Amino acid sequence: MQRELYTEEHEDFRETVKAFLAKEVLPHHDRWERAGIVDRSAWLAAGKQGLLGLAVPQEYGGGGEPDFRYAAVLSEEFTRAGASGLAIGLHNDIIGPYFTAFANEEQKRRWLPGFCSGELISAIAMTEPGAGSDLQGIRTSAVDQGDHYLLNGSKTFISNGILADLVVMVAKTTPEGGAKGLSLLVVERGMEGFERGRNLDKIGQKAQDTAELFFDDVRVPKANLLGTEHGAFLHLMQNLAQERLAIAVSAIAGAEYLLEITTEYVKQREAFGKPLAKLQHVRFEIAEIATECAVTRTFVDRCITELNRYALTPADASMAKWWATELQKRTADRCLQLHGGYGYMSEYPVAKAFTDGRIQTIYGGTTEIMKEIIGRSLLG
């Protein structure tokens, strides 16, 4: 079926993204994978091309375009290219809304121009060694000291953790903590007591720096409080639907790409004197994957429309996230199997997609958490 989600303007933007990837990302990505980090110059190039801060108002240097379809185009093309190192989706779709929705005027003028130019790379730090999906278990504390907070604790698995200039921190600002005792603080590069640990060695997305962060009596000015004090939990809930949809968008794009390259592979690869595509089992596998992708694509596209109407519910976003990411995981496994021994070789795109995509069912809320959200919405 022909997709009806995008207009000619969106497809023109797609060509811009493809050209950017061909010039600024793909020639360097293998080197970034070996280094475990991308060049800061790539972020500046993305800013120059207008790919950062798509939804940020123009007065702060952004694109001024709240239409999430542009973000979806960006995600789809980065996923198809296997360009997992340059975490523009994290920067734009997950962190950006916290600044545009909750920053005051002074903060917007201080941070957003650099956010959009690529001079200020962002990260969000929620996960701790002892607190992942359960945000109420956060132990990192920020004690009120009058004109500043004294921040102590640690975070782990933080994407952009090495490169980040701005870290949106979730910290406990009341002794009891819990859902009503968390606040968002922006920690800036160079603050005394803010240290980065090792760049973590992951099984996939190796070009994307993921780090441990440590905070030892970091003095965070009150001017860096994002949103309302003790209001972090509500702020997070407001943005999680978009975050989860963004992951779903990349997941279905990844599954469709795997289907595409595997379909071509089985047409060319021969076994028992004929192409694999002539074997009934292979045809059935491709038929099942294609059908699952088509059905999932329809739902995810509808969720994008609902988000643009400000009508996407947390339950629907959770459905999209868990279903699309689990589909991506299954598809990667099945497509690697159809590639046989070649699928296990790192130079084949299916192998990279297999390892890069495995995190999708975990970050942004695990599949199990998504099911719990959906179940509560239906059963109370």
Short mmCIF file of C-alpha atoms in Angstrom, two decimals:
data_model
loop_
_atom_site.label_atom_id
_atom_site.label_comp_id
_atom_site.label_asym_id
_atom_site.label_seq_id
_atom_site.Cartn_x
_atom_site.Cartn_y
_atom_site.Cartn_z
CA MET A 1 0.00 0.00 0.00
CA GLN A 2 1.13 3.52 -0.72
CA ARG A 3 1.86 5.50 2.43
CA GLU A 4 -0.23 8.63 2.79
CA LEU A 5 1.61 10.10 5.77
CA TYR A 6 4.05 12.36 3.96
CA THR A 7 3.73 15.32 1.62
CA GLU A 8 6.10 16.48 -1.11
CA GLU A 9 7.82 18.76 1.40
CA HIS A 10 8.59 15.79 3.64
CA GLU A 11 10.04 13.84 0.72
CA ASP A 12 12.20 16.85 -0.23
CA PHE A 13 13.48 16.86 3.34
CA ARG A 14 14.21 13.14 3.01
CA GLU A 15 16.53 13.88 0.09
CA THR A 16 18.32 16.49 2.22
CA VAL A 17 18.83 13.92 4.98
CA LYS A 18 20.13 11.32 2.50
CA ALA A 19 22.61 13.84 1.09
CA PHE A 20 23.80 14.73 4.59
CA LEU A 21 24.31 11.07 5.47
CA ALA A 22 26.24 10.43 2.26
CA LYS A 23 28.57 13.38 2.81
CA GLU A 24 28.96 13.83 6.56
CA VAL A 25 28.22 10.47 8.18
CA LEU A 26 28.71 7.33 6.10
CA PRO A 27 32.32 8.05 5.04
CA HIS A 28 33.31 8.30 8.72
CA HIS A 29 31.03 5.82 10.48
CA ASP A 30 33.38 2.84 10.45
CA ARG A 31 36.07 4.98 12.07
CA TRP A 32 33.57 6.21 14.65
CA GLU A 33 32.63 2.60 15.42
CA ARG A 34 36.27 1.77 16.10
CA ALA A 35 36.74 4.90 18.21
CA GLY A 36 33.48 4.46 20.13
CA ILE A 37 32.50 8.08 19.53
CA VAL A 38 31.60 10.43 16.69
CA ASP A 39 33.42 13.62 15.73
CA ARG A 40 32.00 16.81 17.21
CA SER A 41 32.33 18.27 13.72
CA ALA A 42 29.48 15.97 12.62
CA TRP A 43 27.18 17.68 15.11
CA LEU A 44 28.21 21.08 13.79
CA ALA A 45 27.55 19.89 10.24
CA ALA A 46 24.11 18.66 11.26
CA GLY A 47 23.38 22.03 12.82
CA LYS A 48 24.54 23.86 9.71
CA GLN A 49 22.27 21.67 7.60
CA GLY A 50 19.30 22.51 9.82
CA LEU A 51 18.83 18.99 11.17
CA LEU A 52 19.06 19.94 14.86
CA GLY A 53 16.21 21.52 16.80
CA LEU A 54 13.61 20.90 14.11
CA ALA A 55 10.78 21.78 16.52
CA VAL A 56 12.62 24.60 18.33
CA PRO A 57 11.14 28.04 17.56
CA GLN A 58 13.05 30.00 14.94
CA GLU A 59 13.76 32.85 17.33
CA TYR A 60 16.13 30.50 19.21
CA GLY A 61 17.81 29.19 16.05
CA GLY A 62 15.61 26.17 15.41
CA GLY A 63 13.51 25.01 12.50
CA GLY A 64 10.23 26.17 14.03
CA GLU A 65 8.49 23.06 12.70
CA PRO A 66 6.46 21.10 15.29
CA ASP A 67 5.30 18.58 12.66
CA PHE A 68 6.73 15.28 13.96
CA ARG A 69 6.73 13.84 10.45
CA TYR A 70 10.03 15.62 9.77
CA ALA A 71 11.55 13.92 12.80
CA ALA A 72 10.17 10.60 11.55
CA VAL A 73 11.81 11.09 8.14
CA LEU A 74 15.13 11.82 9.85
CA SER A 75 14.82 8.69 12.00
CA GLU A 76 13.86 6.46 9.08
CA GLU A 77 16.82 7.50 6.96
CA PHE A 78 19.37 7.26 9.77
CA THR A 79 18.06 3.79 10.58
CA ARG A 80 18.21 2.60 6.97
CA ALA A 81 21.77 3.89 6.72
CA GLY A 82 22.83 2.05 9.88
CA ALA A 83 24.05 5.41 11.22
CA SER A 84 23.55 4.68 14.91
CA GLY A 85 26.42 6.83 16.16
CA LEU A 86 25.11 10.34 15.63
CA ALA A 87 22.24 10.43 18.14
CA ILE A 88 20.26 13.25 16.55
CA GLY A 89 16.93 11.61 17.41
CA LEU A 90 17.84 11.58 21.10
CA HIS A 91 18.88 15.24 20.91
CA ASN A 92 15.84 16.43 18.94
CA ASP A 93 12.92 14.22 19.91
CA ILE A 94 13.67 13.14 23.47
CA ILE A 95 15.69 15.96 25.05
CA GLY A 96 14.58 18.92 22.95
CA PRO A 97 10.98 18.92 24.25
CA TYR A 98 12.20 19.36 27.83
CA PHE A 99 13.90 22.61 26.86
CA THR A 100 11.08 23.95 24.69
CA ALA A 101 8.32 23.01 27.16
CA PHE A 102 9.91 23.65 30.55
CA ALA A 103 12.82 26.09 30.15
CA ASN A 104 12.17 29.70 31.07
CA GLU A 105 12.99 32.53 28.70
CA GLU A 106 16.49 33.10 30.07
CA GLN A 107 17.31 29.39 29.82
CA LYS A 108 15.99 29.16 26.26
CA ARG A 109 18.18 32.05 25.14
CA ARG A 110 21.16 30.60 26.97
CA TRP A 111 20.93 27.02 25.69
CA LEU A 112 18.78 26.66 22.60
CA PRO A 113 20.94 28.49 20.00
CA GLY A 114 23.86 26.15 20.77
CA PHE A 115 21.49 23.18 20.92
CA CYS A 116 20.39 23.97 17.35
CA SER A 117 23.85 24.78 15.96
CA GLY A 118 25.48 21.61 17.30
CA GLU A 119 27.77 23.55 19.63
CA LEU A 120 25.91 22.22 22.68
CA ILE A 121 25.33 18.45 22.60
CA SER A 122 22.72 17.16 25.03
CA ALA A 123 22.09 14.07 27.14
CA ILE A 124 19.42 13.04 29.62
CA ALA A 125 20.44 11.17 32.76
CA MET A 126 17.77 9.08 34.43
CA THR A 127 19.16 5.55 34.80
CA GLU A 128 21.30 4.70 37.81
CA PRO A 129 23.17 1.52 38.75
CA GLY A 130 20.25 0.63 41.04
CA ALA A 131 17.34 2.32 39.25
CA GLY A 132 16.35 1.76 35.64
CA SER A 133 12.69 1.59 34.67
CA ASP A 134 11.64 2.41 38.26
CA LEU A 135 12.27 6.15 38.38
CA GLN A 136 10.99 6.33 41.95
CA GLY A 137 14.08 4.38 43.00
CA ILE A 138 16.46 7.21 42.01
CA ARG A 139 19.03 7.94 44.71
CA THR A 140 21.01 10.82 43.17
CA SER A 141 20.25 13.78 45.43
CA ALA A 142 20.20 17.54 45.02
CA VAL A 143 20.13 19.37 48.34
CA ASP A 144 18.85 22.96 48.41
CA GLN A 145 21.66 25.31 49.49
CA GLY A 146 19.91 28.63 48.95
CA ASP A 147 21.09 29.90 45.57
CA HIS A 148 22.21 26.46 44.35
CA TYR A 149 21.72 22.72 44.73
CA LEU A 150 24.47 20.40 45.94
CA LEU A 151 24.30 17.38 43.63
CA ASN A 152 25.65 13.95 44.57
CA GLY A 153 25.24 10.55 42.95
CA SER A 154 25.87 8.67 39.74
CA LYS A 155 24.16 7.73 36.50
CA THR A 156 24.88 4.97 34.01
CA PHE A 157 24.08 3.96 30.41
CA ILE A 158 23.89 7.65 29.44
CA SER A 159 23.79 8.13 25.66
CA ASN A 160 25.95 11.07 24.51
CA GLY A 161 27.51 10.86 27.97
CA ILE A 162 31.06 11.61 26.82
CA LEU A 163 30.23 14.36 24.33
CA ALA A 164 27.39 16.05 26.23
CA ASP A 165 27.69 19.72 27.11
CA LEU A 166 24.23 19.83 28.70
CA VAL A 167 22.96 16.95 30.84
CA VAL A 168 19.32 17.01 31.90
CA MET A 169 19.53 15.33 35.30
CA VAL A 170 16.76 13.63 37.23
CA ALA A 171 17.58 14.05 40.92
CA LYS A 172 15.88 13.62 44.27
CA THR A 173 15.15 17.05 45.80
CA THR A 174 13.27 15.88 48.89
CA PRO A 175 14.62 13.45 51.49
CA GLU A 176 11.85 10.94 50.80
CA GLY A 177 12.16 11.18 47.02
CA GLY A 178 9.50 9.21 45.19
CA ALA A 179 7.28 10.45 42.39
CA LYS A 180 6.68 13.83 44.06
CA GLY A 181 10.26 14.45 45.12
CA LEU A 182 12.18 14.54 41.83
CA SER A 183 13.43 17.58 39.90
CA LEU A 184 15.15 18.23 36.58
CA LEU A 185 18.51 20.02 36.77
CA VAL A 186 20.75 20.93 33.86
CA VAL A 187 24.40 20.11 34.56
CA GLU A 188 26.85 21.84 32.24
CA ARG A 189 30.24 20.73 31.00
CA GLY A 190 33.01 21.96 33.27
CA MET A 191 31.04 22.18 36.50
CA GLU A 192 33.35 21.29 39.38
CA GLY A 193 32.69 17.80 40.73
CA PHE A 194 31.08 16.56 37.50
CA GLU A 195 33.13 13.62 36.17
CA ARG A 196 32.61 11.20 33.32
CA GLY A 197 33.48 7.54 33.73
CA ARG A 198 34.42 5.14 30.99
CA ASN A 199 32.86 5.04 27.55
CA LEU A 200 30.91 1.80 27.95
CA ASP A 201 31.64 -1.12 25.62
CA LYS A 202 28.28 -2.18 24.14
CA ILE A 203 27.43 -5.08 21.82
CA GLY A 204 25.92 -2.66 19.29
CA GLN A 205 25.65 1.04 18.41
CA LYS A 206 29.38 1.21 19.03
CA ALA A 207 29.87 4.67 17.49
CA GLN A 208 27.40 6.17 19.98
CA ASP A 209 29.17 7.17 23.19
CA THR A 210 27.44 5.77 26.26
CA ALA A 211 28.94 6.64 29.63
CA GLU A 212 28.83 6.54 33.39
CA LEU A 213 28.48 9.96 35.01
CA PHE A 214 29.53 10.90 38.55
CA PHE A 215 28.54 13.91 40.66
CA ASP A 216 30.48 14.81 43.79
CA ASP A 217 29.22 17.98 45.51
CA VAL A 218 28.41 19.62 42.18
CA ARG A 219 27.08 23.14 42.74
CA VAL A 220 24.18 23.49 40.31
CA PRO A 221 22.76 27.05 40.25
CA LYS A 222 19.05 27.48 40.89
CA ALA A 223 19.02 29.10 37.45
CA ASN A 224 19.58 25.59 36.03
CA LEU A 225 16.38 24.14 37.49
CA LEU A 226 14.30 22.98 34.51
CA GLY A 227 10.57 23.28 35.07
CA THR A 228 9.16 23.25 38.58
CA GLU A 229 10.91 21.99 41.69
CA HIS A 230 9.73 18.47 42.60
CA GLY A 231 7.85 18.37 39.28
CA ALA A 232 10.16 16.08 37.30
CA PHE A 233 7.88 13.05 37.36
CA LEU A 234 5.02 14.94 35.73
CA HIS A 235 7.41 16.57 33.26
CA LEU A 236 8.80 13.17 32.29
CA MET A 237 5.34 11.70 31.83
CA GLN A 238 4.43 14.50 29.42
CA ASN A 239 7.33 13.68 27.10
CA LEU A 240 7.51 9.90 27.31
CA ALA A 241 4.79 9.31 24.70
CA GLN A 242 6.85 11.11 22.04
CA GLU A 243 10.03 9.37 23.17
CA ARG A 244 8.43 5.96 22.84
CA LEU A 245 6.91 6.78 19.48
CA ALA A 246 10.31 7.95 18.25
CA ILE A 247 11.75 4.55 19.18
CA ALA A 248 8.85 2.80 17.44
CA VAL A 249 9.48 4.83 14.27
CA SER A 250 13.10 3.72 14.12
CA ALA A 251 12.09 0.14 14.97
CA ILE A 252 9.64 -0.33 12.11
CA ALA A 253 12.06 1.39 9.73
CA GLY A 254 14.73 -1.06 10.87
CA ALA A 255 12.45 -4.06 10.34
CA GLU A 256 11.47 -2.86 6.87
CA TYR A 257 15.11 -2.36 5.93
CA LEU A 258 15.97 -5.88 7.10
CA LEU A 259 13.10 -7.24 5.00
CA GLU A 260 14.34 -5.31 1.97
CA ILE A 261 17.96 -6.48 2.09
CA THR A 262 17.00 -10.05 2.96
CA THR A 263 14.51 -10.26 0.09
CA GLU A 264 17.28 -9.28 -2.32
CA TYR A 265 19.71 -11.72 -0.69
CA VAL A 266 17.47 -14.79 -0.98
CA LYS A 267 16.81 -13.98 -4.64
CA GLN A 268 20.54 -14.12 -5.38
CA ARG A 269 21.85 -16.78 -2.97
CA GLU A 270 21.58 -20.34 -4.28
CA ALA A 271 21.21 -23.62 -2.41
CA PHE A 272 20.44 -27.07 -3.79
CA GLY A 273 20.86 -25.72 -7.32
CA LYS A 274 18.32 -22.88 -7.13
CA PRO A 275 17.83 -19.50 -5.44
CA LEU A 276 16.76 -19.59 -1.81
CA ALA A 277 13.69 -17.61 -2.87
CA LYS A 278 12.39 -20.70 -4.67
CA LEU A 279 12.18 -22.65 -1.40
CA GLN A 280 8.71 -22.66 0.16
CA HIS A 281 10.01 -22.17 3.69
CA VAL A 282 11.91 -19.05 2.64
CA ARG A 283 8.88 -17.67 0.80
CA PHE A 284 6.74 -18.25 3.89
CA GLU A 285 9.30 -16.50 6.11
CA ILE A 286 9.41 -13.46 3.82
CA ALA A 287 5.61 -13.43 3.55
CA GLU A 288 5.21 -13.44 7.34
CA ILE A 289 7.79 -10.70 7.90
CA ALA A 290 6.30 -8.53 5.13
CA THR A 291 2.79 -8.87 6.58
CA GLU A 292 3.91 -8.06 10.12
CA CYS A 293 5.80 -5.00 8.86
CA ALA A 294 2.83 -3.76 6.82
CA VAL A 295 0.42 -4.05 9.76
CA THR A 296 2.89 -2.41 12.17
CA ARG A 297 3.65 0.40 9.75
CA THR A 298 -0.04 1.27 9.54
CA PHE A 299 -0.35 1.59 13.32
CA VAL A 300 2.87 3.57 13.78
CA ASP A 301 1.91 6.00 11.02
CA ARG A 302 -1.45 6.51 12.70
CA CYS A 303 0.33 7.19 16.00
CA ILE A 304 2.43 9.87 14.27
CA THR A 305 -0.80 11.51 13.08
CA GLU A 306 -2.24 11.33 16.59
CA LEU A 307 0.91 12.90 18.06
CA ASN A 308 0.64 15.78 15.62
CA ARG A 309 -2.96 16.24 16.80
CA TYR A 310 -1.75 16.23 20.44
CA ALA A 311 -3.97 13.18 20.93
CA LEU A 312 -1.50 10.32 21.30
CA THR A 313 -2.19 8.52 24.58
CA PRO A 314 0.51 6.93 26.77
CA ALA A 315 -1.11 3.54 26.17
CA ASP A 316 -1.05 3.88 22.38
CA ALA A 317 2.56 5.07 22.47
CA SER A 318 3.43 2.08 24.64
CA MET A 319 1.67 -0.26 22.22
CA ALA A 320 3.65 1.17 19.33
CA LYS A 321 6.91 0.96 21.23
CA TRP A 322 6.67 -2.61 22.46
CA TRP A 323 5.13 -4.04 19.30
CA ALA A 324 7.49 -2.35 16.83
CA THR A 325 10.65 -3.03 18.82
CA GLU A 326 9.77 -6.67 19.42
CA LEU A 327 9.03 -6.97 15.70
CA GLN A 328 12.41 -5.45 14.90
CA LYS A 329 14.10 -7.95 17.23
CA ARG A 330 12.28 -10.93 15.70
CA THR A 331 12.89 -9.71 12.18
CA ALA A 332 16.61 -9.23 12.77
CA ASP A 333 16.89 -12.78 14.10
CA ARG A 334 14.91 -14.32 11.24
CA CYS A 335 16.72 -12.34 8.56
CA LEU A 336 20.12 -13.21 9.99
CA GLN A 337 19.08 -16.89 9.87
CA LEU A 338 18.10 -16.56 6.22
CA HIS A 339 21.54 -15.13 5.47
CA GLY A 340 23.14 -18.25 6.95
CA GLY A 341 26.82 -18.00 7.85
CA TYR A 342 27.16 -14.69 6.02
CA GLY A 343 24.64 -13.16 8.40
CA TYR A 344 27.06 -13.77 11.26
CA MET A 345 29.80 -11.75 9.56
CA SER A 346 30.20 -8.19 10.85
CA GLU A 347 30.61 -6.69 7.39
CA TYR A 348 27.09 -7.72 6.40
CA PRO A 349 24.42 -5.08 7.18
CA VAL A 350 22.14 -7.71 8.70
CA ALA A 351 24.72 -8.47 11.42
CA LYS A 352 25.07 -4.80 12.35
CA ALA A 353 21.30 -4.35 12.38
CA PHE A 354 21.02 -7.40 14.66
CA THR A 355 23.34 -5.95 17.31
CA ASP A 356 22.41 -2.27 16.90
CA GLY A 357 18.69 -2.95 17.24
CA ARG A 358 18.79 -5.23 20.27
CA ILE A 359 18.63 -2.32 22.71
CA GLN A 360 15.30 -1.12 21.31
CA THR A 361 13.17 -3.35 23.54
CA ILE A 362 15.08 -2.10 26.61
CA TYR A 363 15.64 1.66 26.53
CA GLY A 364 12.81 4.14 26.67
CA GLY A 365 11.00 1.66 28.93
CA THR A 366 11.29 -2.11 28.59
CA THR A 367 8.70 -4.23 26.82
CA GLU A 368 7.50 -5.40 30.22
CA ILE A 369 6.97 -1.82 31.41
CA MET A 370 5.07 -1.02 28.18
CA LYS A 371 2.71 -3.93 28.81
CA GLU A 372 2.17 -2.78 32.39
CA ILE A 373 1.22 0.73 31.18
CA ILE A 374 -1.19 -0.70 28.63
CA GLY A 375 -2.68 -3.10 31.16
CA ARG A 376 -3.23 -0.38 33.75
CA SER A 377 -4.94 1.82 31.16
CA LEU A 378 -7.39 -0.99 30.44
CA LEU A 379 -7.85 -2.54 33.86
CA GLY A 380 -7.04 0.26 36.29
#
